[in-house]
PDB file of C-alpha atoms and ligand atoms in Angstrom:
ATOM      1  CA  MET A   1     -33.628  -1.820 -31.226  1.00  0.00           C
ATOM      2  CA  ARG A   2     -35.626  -3.856 -28.159  1.00  0.00           C
ATOM      3  CA  ASN A   3     -36.097  -7.509 -27.076  1.00  0.00           C
ATOM      4  CA  PHE A   4     -32.913  -7.875 -26.213  1.00  0.00           C
ATOM      5  CA  ASN A   5     -31.903 -11.669 -25.122  1.00  0.00           C
ATOM      6  CA  GLU A   6     -28.565 -12.731 -23.256  1.00  0.00           C
ATOM      7  CA  ASN A   7     -26.831 -13.369 -26.399  1.00  0.00           C
ATOM      8  CA  THR A   8     -27.947  -9.585 -28.063  1.00  0.00           C
ATOM      9  CA  ILE A   9     -27.987  -7.406 -25.185  1.00  0.00           C
ATOM     10  CA  THR A  10     -24.331  -7.436 -25.032  1.00  0.00           C
ATOM     11  CA  ASP A  11     -23.776  -5.810 -28.733  1.00  0.00           C
ATOM     12  CA  ALA A  12     -27.023  -3.380 -28.176  1.00  0.00           C
ATOM     13  CA  VAL A  13     -24.765  -1.633 -24.989  1.00  0.00           C
ATOM     14  CA  LEU A  14     -21.763  -1.595 -27.164  1.00  0.00           C
ATOM     15  CA  ASP A  15     -23.473   0.607 -29.628  1.00  0.00           C
ATOM     16  CA  ARG A  16     -25.072   2.725 -27.554  1.00  0.00           C
ATOM     17  CA  ILE A  17     -21.711   3.960 -25.907  1.00  0.00           C
ATOM     18  CA  LYS A  18     -20.231   4.006 -29.422  1.00  0.00           C
ATOM     19  CA  ASN A  19     -19.910   7.716 -29.398  1.00  0.00           C
ATOM     20  CA  THR A  20     -18.182   8.080 -26.354  1.00  0.00           C
ATOM     21  CA  SER A  21     -15.923  10.792 -27.383  1.00  0.00           C
ATOM     22  CA  ASP A  22     -12.672  10.105 -25.596  1.00  0.00           C
ATOM     23  CA  PRO A  23     -11.027   7.131 -27.415  1.00  0.00           C
ATOM     24  CA  ARG A  24      -9.251   5.877 -24.051  1.00  0.00           C
ATOM     25  CA  LEU A  25     -12.748   6.214 -22.170  1.00  0.00           C
ATOM     26  CA  LYS A  26     -14.269   4.422 -24.819  1.00  0.00           C
ATOM     27  CA  GLN A  27     -11.821   1.804 -24.900  1.00  0.00           C
ATOM     28  CA  ILE A  28     -12.411   1.017 -21.100  1.00  0.00           C
ATOM     29  CA  PHE A  29     -16.146   1.083 -21.215  1.00  0.00           C
ATOM     30  CA  ASN A  30     -16.140  -1.220 -24.030  1.00  0.00           C
ATOM     31  CA  SER A  31     -13.769  -3.714 -22.063  1.00  0.00           C
ATOM     32  CA  LEU A  32     -15.928  -3.089 -19.114  1.00  0.00           C
ATOM     33  CA  VAL A  33     -19.469  -3.928 -21.008  1.00  0.00           C
ATOM     34  CA  ARG A  34     -17.826  -6.985 -22.403  1.00  0.00           C
ATOM     35  CA  HIS A  35     -16.304  -8.682 -19.472  1.00  0.00           C
ATOM     36  CA  MET A  36     -18.943  -7.772 -17.037  1.00  0.00           C
ATOM     37  CA  HIS A  37     -21.413  -9.248 -19.291  1.00  0.00           C
ATOM     38  CA  ASP A  38     -19.278 -12.657 -19.566  1.00  0.00           C
ATOM     39  CA  PHE A  39     -19.044 -12.747 -16.118  1.00  0.00           C
ATOM     40  CA  VAL A  40     -22.410 -12.754 -15.617  1.00  0.00           C
ATOM     41  CA  ARG A  41     -23.511 -14.876 -18.369  1.00  0.00           C
ATOM     42  CA  ASP A  42     -20.383 -17.371 -16.878  1.00  0.00           C
ATOM     43  CA  VAL A  43     -21.632 -17.763 -13.445  1.00  0.00           C
ATOM     44  CA  ARG A  44     -25.066 -17.348 -14.386  1.00  0.00           C
ATOM     45  CA  LEU A  45     -25.772 -14.601 -11.576  1.00  0.00           C
ATOM     46  CA  THR A  46     -29.408 -14.866 -10.095  1.00  0.00           C
ATOM     47  CA  ASP A  47     -31.197 -12.179  -8.845  1.00  0.00           C
ATOM     48  CA  ALA A  48     -30.703 -13.251  -4.979  1.00  0.00           C
ATOM     49  CA  GLU A  49     -27.073 -12.689  -6.179  1.00  0.00           C
ATOM     50  CA  TRP A  50     -27.403  -9.513  -8.012  1.00  0.00           C
ATOM     51  CA  ALA A  51     -29.381  -8.102  -5.381  1.00  0.00           C
ATOM     52  CA  PHE A  52     -26.263  -9.180  -2.932  1.00  0.00           C
ATOM     53  CA  ALA A  53     -23.537  -7.679  -4.989  1.00  0.00           C
ATOM     54  CA  ILE A  54     -25.359  -4.547  -5.313  1.00  0.00           C
ATOM     55  CA  ASP A  55     -25.955  -4.400  -1.443  1.00  0.00           C
ATOM     56  CA  PHE A  56     -22.488  -5.303  -0.856  1.00  0.00           C
ATOM     57  CA  LEU A  57     -20.772  -2.715  -2.698  1.00  0.00           C
ATOM     58  CA  THR A  58     -23.435  -0.103  -1.095  1.00  0.00           C
ATOM     59  CA  ARG A  59     -22.022  -0.762   1.907  1.00  0.00           C
ATOM     60  CA  THR A  60     -18.651  -0.715   0.605  1.00  0.00           C
ATOM     61  CA  GLY A  61     -19.596   3.100  -0.125  1.00  0.00           C
ATOM     62  CA  GLN A  62     -20.917   3.473   2.910  1.00  0.00           C
ATOM     63  CA  LYS A  63     -18.207   2.526   5.220  1.00  0.00           C
ATOM     64  CA  CYS A  64     -16.461   5.074   3.560  1.00  0.00           C
ATOM     65  CA  ASP A  65     -15.320   8.275   5.266  1.00  0.00           C
ATOM     66  CA  GLY A  66     -12.016  10.524   5.394  1.00  0.00           C
ATOM     67  CA  ASN A  67     -10.179   8.091   7.362  1.00  0.00           C
ATOM     68  CA  ARG A  68     -11.482   4.759   5.480  1.00  0.00           C
ATOM     69  CA  GLN A  69     -11.606   3.779   1.895  1.00  0.00           C
ATOM     70  CA  GLU A  70     -13.485   0.488   1.872  1.00  0.00           C
ATOM     71  CA  PHE A  71     -13.073   0.444  -1.978  1.00  0.00           C
ATOM     72  CA  ILE A  72      -9.233   0.680  -2.348  1.00  0.00           C
ATOM     73  CA  LEU A  73      -9.185  -2.318   1.009  1.00  0.00           C
ATOM     74  CA  LEU A  74     -11.700  -4.254  -1.720  1.00  0.00           C
ATOM     75  CA  SER A  75      -9.185  -3.502  -4.380  1.00  0.00           C
ATOM     76  CA  ASP A  76      -6.171  -4.144  -2.271  1.00  0.00           C
ATOM     77  CA  THR A  77      -7.538  -7.666  -1.064  1.00  0.00           C
ATOM     78  CA  LEU A  78      -8.682  -8.865  -4.516  1.00  0.00           C
ATOM     79  CA  GLY A  79      -5.110  -8.289  -5.912  1.00  0.00           C
ATOM     80  CA  VAL A  80      -6.185  -5.583  -8.223  1.00  0.00           C
ATOM     81  CA  SER A  81      -4.368  -2.616  -6.815  1.00  0.00           C
ATOM     82  CA  MET A  82      -1.003  -4.930  -6.943  1.00  0.00           C
ATOM     83  CA  LEU A  83      -1.822  -5.511 -10.709  1.00  0.00           C
ATOM     84  CA  VAL A  84      -2.142  -2.118 -11.204  1.00  0.00           C
ATOM     85  CA  ASP A  85       1.220  -1.591  -9.719  1.00  0.00           C
ATOM     86  CA  ALA A  86       2.531  -4.632 -11.728  1.00  0.00           C
ATOM     87  CA  ILE A  87       1.229  -3.015 -14.851  1.00  0.00           C
ATOM     88  CA  ASN A  88       3.042   0.441 -14.442  1.00  0.00           C
ATOM     89  CA  HIS A  89       5.926   0.249 -12.468  1.00  0.00           C
ATOM     90  CA  GLY A  90       8.156  -2.111 -14.352  1.00  0.00           C
ATOM     91  CA  SER A  91      11.141  -2.392 -12.214  1.00  0.00           C
ATOM     92  CA  GLY A  92      13.721  -2.103 -15.010  1.00  0.00           C
ATOM     93  CA  GLY A  93      16.319  -2.070 -12.226  1.00  0.00           C
ATOM     94  CA  SER A  94      14.708   0.506 -10.116  1.00  0.00           C
ATOM     95  CA  THR A  95      13.374  -0.668  -6.340  1.00  0.00           C
ATOM     96  CA  GLU A  96      10.357  -2.341  -6.637  1.00  0.00           C
ATOM     97  CA  THR A  97       7.138  -0.830  -5.941  1.00  0.00           C
ATOM     98  CA  THR A  98       4.152  -1.607  -3.940  1.00  0.00           C
ATOM     99  CA  VAL A  99       0.632  -0.966  -2.460  1.00  0.00           C
ATOM    100  CA  LEU A 100       0.675   2.785  -0.751  1.00  0.00           C
ATOM    101  CA  GLY A 101      -1.505   1.546   2.370  1.00  0.00           C
ATOM    102  CA  PRO A 102      -4.705   3.700   3.535  1.00  0.00           C
ATOM    103  CA  PHE A 103      -2.195   5.357   6.721  1.00  0.00           C
ATOM    104  CA  TYR A 104      -0.310   7.805   4.448  1.00  0.00           C
ATOM    105  CA  VAL A 105      -0.540  11.136   5.541  1.00  0.00           C
ATOM    106  CA  GLN A 106       0.312  14.501   3.226  1.00  0.00           C
ATOM    107  CA  ASN A 107       2.903  16.588   4.290  1.00  0.00           C
ATOM    108  CA  PRO A 108       4.420  14.978   7.453  1.00  0.00           C
ATOM    109  CA  PRO A 109       6.455  16.668   9.980  1.00  0.00           C
ATOM    110  CA  GLU A 110      10.089  17.499   8.618  1.00  0.00           C
ATOM    111  CA  TYR A 111      12.949  15.983  11.016  1.00  0.00           C
ATOM    112  CA  PRO A 112      16.872  16.435  10.483  1.00  0.00           C
ATOM    113  CA  LEU A 113      18.525  13.653   9.719  1.00  0.00           C
ATOM    114  CA  GLY A 114      19.734  11.088  12.598  1.00  0.00           C
ATOM    115  CA  ALA A 115      16.131  12.452  14.587  1.00  0.00           C
ATOM    116  CA  ASP A 116      13.929   9.855  16.451  1.00  0.00           C
ATOM    117  CA  ILE A 117      10.306  10.040  15.496  1.00  0.00           C
ATOM    118  CA  HIS A 118       8.930   6.871  17.103  1.00  0.00           C
ATOM    119  CA  GLY A 119       6.917   9.847  19.048  1.00  0.00           C
ATOM    120  CA  GLY A 120       4.427   8.668  21.549  1.00  0.00           C
ATOM    121  CA  MET A 121       4.434   5.376  20.168  1.00  0.00           C
ATOM    122  CA  LYS A 122       5.794   1.666  21.596  1.00  0.00           C
ATOM    123  CA  GLY A 123       8.450  -0.953  20.733  1.00  0.00           C
ATOM    124  CA  GLU A 124      11.704  -1.421  20.419  1.00  0.00           C
ATOM    125  CA  PRO A 125      14.481   0.876  19.260  1.00  0.00           C
ATOM    126  CA  LEU A 126      14.977   0.715  15.299  1.00  0.00           C
ATOM    127  CA  TYR A 127      17.682   2.383  13.447  1.00  0.00           C
ATOM    128  CA  ALA A 128      17.224   2.499   9.701  1.00  0.00           C
ATOM    129  CA  GLU A 129      19.663   4.172   7.450  1.00  0.00           C
ATOM    130  CA  GLY A 130      20.323   4.058   3.596  1.00  0.00           C
ATOM    131  CA  ARG A 131      20.681   5.872   0.576  1.00  0.00           C
ATOM    132  CA  VAL A 132      18.693   6.985  -2.643  1.00  0.00           C
ATOM    133  CA  LEU A 133      20.379   6.413  -5.879  1.00  0.00           C
ATOM    134  CA  SER A 134      19.755   6.988  -9.342  1.00  0.00           C
ATOM    135  CA  LEU A 135      19.999   4.068 -11.857  1.00  0.00           C
ATOM    136  CA  ASP A 136      23.597   4.964 -12.695  1.00  0.00           C
ATOM    137  CA  GLY A 137      24.301   4.636  -8.752  1.00  0.00           C
ATOM    138  CA  LYS A 138      24.785   8.346  -8.353  1.00  0.00           C
ATOM    139  CA  PRO A 139      23.359   9.679  -5.120  1.00  0.00           C
ATOM    140  CA  VAL A 140      20.488  11.708  -5.264  1.00  0.00           C
ATOM    141  CA  ALA A 141      20.717  14.338  -2.756  1.00  0.00           C
ATOM    142  CA  ASN A 142      17.151  16.025  -1.403  1.00  0.00           C
ATOM    143  CA  ALA A 143      15.367  13.716  -1.993  1.00  0.00           C
ATOM    144  CA  ILE A 144      12.116  13.774   0.205  1.00  0.00           C
ATOM    145  CA  VAL A 145      11.706  10.788   1.831  1.00  0.00           C
ATOM    146  CA  ASP A 146       8.392   9.764   3.392  1.00  0.00           C
ATOM    147  CA  VAL A 147       8.610   6.833   6.400  1.00  0.00           C
ATOM    148  CA  TRP A 148       5.306   5.617   8.219  1.00  0.00           C
ATOM    149  CA  HIS A 149       4.855   2.340  10.131  1.00  0.00           C
ATOM    150  CA  SER A 150       2.807   0.517  12.507  1.00  0.00           C
ATOM    151  CA  ASP A 151       4.373   0.376  16.486  1.00  0.00           C
ATOM    152  CA  GLN A 152       4.909  -2.530  18.302  1.00  0.00           C
ATOM    153  CA  GLU A 153       1.082  -3.625  18.321  1.00  0.00           C
ATOM    154  CA  GLY A 154       0.589  -2.966  14.818  1.00  0.00           C
ATOM    155  CA  TYR A 155      -1.267   0.009  14.868  1.00  0.00           C
ATOM    156  CA  TYR A 156      -0.266   3.294  13.320  1.00  0.00           C
ATOM    157  CA  ASP A 157      -0.361   6.647  15.265  1.00  0.00           C
ATOM    158  CA  VAL A 158      -3.832   7.809  12.857  1.00  0.00           C
ATOM    159  CA  GLN A 159      -5.659   4.922  14.272  1.00  0.00           C
ATOM    160  CA  GLN A 160      -4.616   5.841  18.463  1.00  0.00           C
ATOM    161  CA  ILE A 161      -3.739   9.610  17.810  1.00  0.00           C
ATOM    162  CA  ASP A 162      -5.099  10.366  21.402  1.00  0.00           C
ATOM    163  CA  LYS A 163      -2.977   7.727  22.960  1.00  0.00           C
ATOM    164  CA  VAL A 164       0.301   8.601  21.286  1.00  0.00           C
ATOM    165  CA  GLY A 165      -0.162  12.333  21.607  1.00  0.00           C
ATOM    166  CA  GLY A 166      -0.017  13.333  17.514  1.00  0.00           C
ATOM    167  CA  LEU A 167       2.338  12.183  14.529  1.00  0.00           C
ATOM    168  CA  SER A 168       4.663   9.280  15.822  1.00  0.00           C
ATOM    169  CA  GLY A 169       6.362   6.839  13.578  1.00  0.00           C
ATOM    170  CA  ARG A 170       6.059   9.485  10.670  1.00  0.00           C
ATOM    171  CA  ALA A 171       8.432  11.840   8.993  1.00  0.00           C
ATOM    172  CA  ARG A 172       9.541  13.546   6.077  1.00  0.00           C
ATOM    173  CA  PHE A 173      13.460  13.359   5.881  1.00  0.00           C
ATOM    174  CA  ARG A 174      15.844  14.991   3.033  1.00  0.00           C
ATOM    175  CA  THR A 175      18.875  13.321   1.587  1.00  0.00           C
ATOM    176  CA  ASP A 176      22.017  14.518   2.551  1.00  0.00           C
ATOM    177  CA  LYS A 177      24.508  15.321  -0.808  1.00  0.00           C
ATOM    178  CA  ASP A 178      25.588  11.709  -0.789  1.00  0.00           C
ATOM    179  CA  GLY A 179      22.104  10.636  -0.524  1.00  0.00           C
ATOM    180  CA  LYS A 180      22.327   9.425   2.575  1.00  0.00           C
ATOM    181  CA  TYR A 181      18.962   9.027   4.899  1.00  0.00           C
ATOM    182  CA  ARG A 182      18.760   7.767   8.526  1.00  0.00           C
ATOM    183  CA  PHE A 183      16.575   7.999  11.802  1.00  0.00           C
ATOM    184  CA  TRP A 184      15.696   6.211  14.838  1.00  0.00           C
ATOM    185  CA  SER A 185      11.881   4.328  15.204  1.00  0.00           C
ATOM    186  CA  ILE A 186      10.509   1.624  16.513  1.00  0.00           C
ATOM    187  CA  LYS A 187      10.411  -2.041  15.238  1.00  0.00           C
ATOM    188  CA  PRO A 188       6.848  -2.167  13.996  1.00  0.00           C
ATOM    189  CA  ALA A 189       4.993  -5.557  14.051  1.00  0.00           C
ATOM    190  CA  ALA A 190       2.327  -7.199  11.627  1.00  0.00           C
ATOM    191  CA  TYR A 191      -1.174  -5.889  11.515  1.00  0.00           C
ATOM    192  CA  PRO A 192      -4.212  -6.999  10.188  1.00  0.00           C
ATOM    193  CA  ILE A 193      -5.639  -4.614   7.967  1.00  0.00           C
ATOM    194  CA  PRO A 194      -9.388  -3.131   8.994  1.00  0.00           C
ATOM    195  CA  TYR A 195     -11.907  -6.033   8.360  1.00  0.00           C
ATOM    196  CA  ASP A 196     -15.262  -4.779  10.887  1.00  0.00           C
ATOM    197  CA  GLY A 197     -16.782  -4.089   7.004  1.00  0.00           C
ATOM    198  CA  PRO A 198     -17.219  -5.790   4.384  1.00  0.00           C
ATOM    199  CA  VAL A 199     -14.021  -6.356   3.368  1.00  0.00           C
ATOM    200  CA  GLY A 200     -13.995  -8.605   6.531  1.00  0.00           C
ATOM    201  CA  GLU A 201     -16.890 -10.073   5.605  1.00  0.00           C
ATOM    202  CA  MET A 202     -15.421 -11.165   1.970  1.00  0.00           C
ATOM    203  CA  LEU A 203     -12.269 -12.406   4.026  1.00  0.00           C
ATOM    204  CA  THR A 204     -14.222 -14.839   5.921  1.00  0.00           C
ATOM    205  CA  VAL A 205     -16.332 -16.663   3.472  1.00  0.00           C
ATOM    206  CA  GLN A 206     -13.008 -16.516   1.301  1.00  0.00           C
ATOM    207  CA  LYS A 207     -11.512 -18.371   4.618  1.00  0.00           C
ATOM    208  CA  ARG A 208      -8.524 -15.896   4.886  1.00  0.00           C
ATOM    209  CA  HIS A 209      -6.711 -13.921   7.547  1.00  0.00           C
ATOM    210  CA  PRO A 210      -6.398 -10.117   7.050  1.00  0.00           C
ATOM    211  CA  TRP A 211      -2.837  -9.630   8.088  1.00  0.00           C
ATOM    212  CA  ARG A 212       0.031  -7.650   6.691  1.00  0.00           C
ATOM    213  CA  PRO A 213       3.458  -8.627   7.342  1.00  0.00           C
ATOM    214  CA  ALA A 214       5.696  -5.965   9.108  1.00  0.00           C
ATOM    215  CA  HIS A 215       7.186  -2.921   7.387  1.00  0.00           C
ATOM    216  CA  VAL A 216       8.245   0.327   7.121  1.00  0.00           C
ATOM    217  CA  HIS A 217       6.559   2.585   3.964  1.00  0.00           C
ATOM    218  CA  PHE A 218       8.559   4.835   2.259  1.00  0.00           C
ATOM    219  CA  MET A 219       7.943   7.420  -0.276  1.00  0.00           C
ATOM    220  CA  ILE A 220      10.558   8.832  -2.173  1.00  0.00           C
ATOM    221  CA  GLU A 221      10.483  11.779  -4.527  1.00  0.00           C
ATOM    222  CA  ALA A 222      13.131  13.983  -6.649  1.00  0.00           C
ATOM    223  CA  PRO A 223      13.149  16.291  -9.378  1.00  0.00           C
ATOM    224  CA  GLY A 224      14.041  14.294 -12.500  1.00  0.00           C
ATOM    225  CA  PHE A 225      12.942  11.292 -11.235  1.00  0.00           C
ATOM    226  CA  GLU A 226       9.768   8.751 -10.770  1.00  0.00           C
ATOM    227  CA  LYS A 227       8.139   9.085  -7.144  1.00  0.00           C
ATOM    228  CA  LEU A 228       8.799   5.514  -5.537  1.00  0.00           C
ATOM    229  CA  ALA A 229       6.019   4.080  -3.246  1.00  0.00           C
ATOM    230  CA  THR A 230       6.959   0.971  -1.671  1.00  0.00           C
ATOM    231  CA  HIS A 231       7.969  -0.556   1.640  1.00  0.00           C
ATOM    232  CA  VAL A 232      10.569  -2.131   3.300  1.00  0.00           C
ATOM    233  CA  PHE A 233       9.304  -5.791   5.173  1.00  0.00           C
ATOM    234  CA  VAL A 234      10.497  -7.277   8.145  1.00  0.00           C
ATOM    235  CA  ASP A 235      12.493 -10.270   7.435  1.00  0.00           C
ATOM    236  CA  GLY A 236      11.273 -13.610   9.261  1.00  0.00           C
ATOM    237  CA  ASP A 237       7.996 -12.120   9.503  1.00  0.00           C
ATOM    238  CA  GLN A 238       5.233 -15.095   9.389  1.00  0.00           C
ATOM    239  CA  TYR A 239       3.011 -13.427   6.747  1.00  0.00           C
ATOM    240  CA  LEU A 240       5.559 -12.476   4.478  1.00  0.00           C
ATOM    241  CA  ASP A 241       3.595 -15.454   1.821  1.00  0.00           C
ATOM    242  CA  SER A 242       0.032 -14.869   2.945  1.00  0.00           C
ATOM    243  CA  ASP A 243      -0.016 -10.793   2.633  1.00  0.00           C
ATOM    244  CA  ALA A 244      -3.905  -9.800   2.548  1.00  0.00           C
ATOM    245  CA  VAL A 245      -2.852  -7.986   0.051  1.00  0.00           C
ATOM    246  CA  PHE A 246      -0.266  -9.258  -1.979  1.00  0.00           C
ATOM    247  CA  GLY A 247       2.160  -6.350  -1.920  1.00  0.00           C
ATOM    248  CA  VAL A 248       5.408  -8.601  -0.920  1.00  0.00           C
ATOM    249  CA  LYS A 249       8.459  -8.960  -3.174  1.00  0.00           C
ATOM    250  CA  ASP A 250      11.519 -10.533  -2.236  1.00  0.00           C
ATOM    251  CA  THR A 251      13.660  -7.803  -3.126  1.00  0.00           C
ATOM    252  CA  LEU A 252      11.457  -5.417  -0.439  1.00  0.00           C
ATOM    253  CA  ILE A 253      12.755  -7.614   2.478  1.00  0.00           C
ATOM    254  CA  GLY A 254      15.327  -6.068   4.523  1.00  0.00           C
ATOM    255  CA  SER A 255      17.569  -6.955   6.845  1.00  0.00           C
ATOM    256  CA  PHE A 256      16.863  -6.268  10.818  1.00  0.00           C
ATOM    257  CA  VAL A 257      19.798  -7.043  12.796  1.00  0.00           C
ATOM    258  CA  LYS A 258      19.346  -7.312  16.512  1.00  0.00           C
ATOM    259  CA  HIS A 259      22.031  -5.741  18.941  1.00  0.00           C
ATOM    260  CA  ASP A 260      22.752  -5.741  22.677  1.00  0.00           C
ATOM    261  CA  ALA A 261      22.444  -2.406  24.676  1.00  0.00           C
ATOM    262  CA  GLY A 262      25.244  -0.377  24.097  1.00  0.00           C
ATOM    263  CA  SER A 263      26.594   2.386  21.727  1.00  0.00           C
ATOM    264  CA  GLY A 264      24.365   2.901  18.730  1.00  0.00           C
ATOM    265  CA  PRO A 265      25.812   2.854  14.920  1.00  0.00           C
ATOM    266  CA  ASP A 266      25.186   6.734  15.547  1.00  0.00           C
ATOM    267  CA  GLY A 267      27.362   6.951  18.755  1.00  0.00           C
ATOM    268  CA  ARG A 268      24.002   7.624  20.706  1.00  0.00           C
ATOM    269  CA  ALA A 269      24.430   5.492  24.266  1.00  0.00           C
ATOM    270  CA  ILE A 270      21.502   3.089  23.930  1.00  0.00           C
ATOM    271  CA  ASP A 271      20.398   0.861  27.503  1.00  0.00           C
ATOM    272  CA  THR A 272      17.953  -1.877  25.484  1.00  0.00           C
ATOM    273  CA  SER A 273      18.849  -4.206  22.688  1.00  0.00           C
ATOM    274  CA  TYR A 274      18.069  -2.225  19.435  1.00  0.00           C
ATOM    275  CA  TRP A 275      17.573  -3.205  15.743  1.00  0.00           C
ATOM    276  CA  THR A 276      19.568  -1.620  12.723  1.00  0.00           C
ATOM    277  CA  MET A 277      18.086  -2.229   9.131  1.00  0.00           C
ATOM    278  CA  THR A 278      20.142  -0.840   5.682  1.00  0.00           C
ATOM    279  CA  TYR A 279      17.826   0.089   2.688  1.00  0.00           C
ATOM    280  CA  VAL A 280      19.160   1.611  -0.508  1.00  0.00           C
ATOM    281  CA  PHE A 281      16.594   2.591  -2.591  1.00  0.00           C
ATOM    282  CA  THR A 282      16.819   2.887  -6.393  1.00  0.00           C
ATOM    283  CA  LEU A 283      14.682   5.696  -8.859  1.00  0.00           C
ATOM    284  CA  ALA A 284      13.898   5.248 -11.950  1.00  0.00           C
ATOM    285  CA  PRO A 285      13.950   8.395 -14.218  1.00  0.00           C
ATOM    286  CA  ALA A 286      10.750  10.506 -14.710  1.00  0.00           C
ATOM    287  CA  PRO A 287       9.287   9.402 -17.930  1.00  0.00           C
ATOM    288  CA  SER A 288       9.765  12.319 -20.770  1.00  0.00           C
TER     289      SER A 288
HETATM  290  C1  BEZ B 301      -0.455  -0.335   4.545  1.00  0.00           C
HETATM  291  O1  BEZ B 301       0.324  -1.205   4.685  1.00  0.00           O
HETATM  292  O2  BEZ B 301      -0.693   0.389   5.180  1.00  0.00           O
HETATM  293  C2  BEZ B 301      -1.826  -1.048   4.140  1.00  0.00           C
HETATM  294  C3  BEZ B 301      -2.234  -1.870   2.575  1.00  0.00           C
HETATM  295  C4  BEZ B 301      -3.469  -2.169   2.131  1.00  0.00           C
HETATM  296  C5  BEZ B 301      -4.237  -1.996   3.123  1.00  0.00           C
HETATM  297  C6  BEZ B 301      -4.257  -1.439   4.264  1.00  0.00           C
HETATM  298  C7  BEZ B 301      -2.842  -1.318   4.916  1.00  0.00           C
HETATM  299 FE1   FE B 302       1.167  -0.651   6.212  1.00  0.00          FE
END
């Protein structure tokens, strides 16, 4: 076959890939080719625009390294990450999910319940506590609860590791027999996603800001349950309705309450004002 034109080339490509052996892969390639070709026809893509797109994607790849994943940022800022999340994690009564983000560190240091994890990061003290439950309201004991968050200026420890002197505002806990977790840290602030690369350029031309509302990340795992990756957002944050990565859900907005200096919820003496936050997580059963 030869002499393809704009109306015949799509079927020619679909025919050429028809022997893809894995049926799921075949379905994905088929749909990708049809949608990409339709897109190009729809916008009447010019030679210059095609070259720009290739350069943009090339620079997106070149921006990636062990600490920076510009393709995930692109997916996040175009709403693709949250679309995949929405398709794969129906609520069904369990805690809603949201983006993982680029600042998760595998196997963070484990601390005893009640520990202060702020390390070298600065901010107003925060006491966070709550429970991990199954869908039928039973405590999930010994669940692994990973926590990470930004400081009062919106930076994660991994973005300023020398300044804060090691992993900070980040820890792993295990729930007690009642499914409870608790820890001290600091109240996180809103922050811009990294915008010094191609994704930042895109946000600029789209007249969008790069900010995410303040939040604490949680990742919770327990045998027999689906792993939960989510955030608890700080109520009242100015970016809750314009999160750069579309990650906010009403059910994930926590109530952060300010208290005067005195005695903390766990009896600890505290000489500045501080915040408390309580959040109960519900895990879905693992898919059988
Ligand atoms: C985060 O919450 O850490 C995050 C999520 C998506 C993009 C950038 C940061
Ligand atoms: Fe974050």
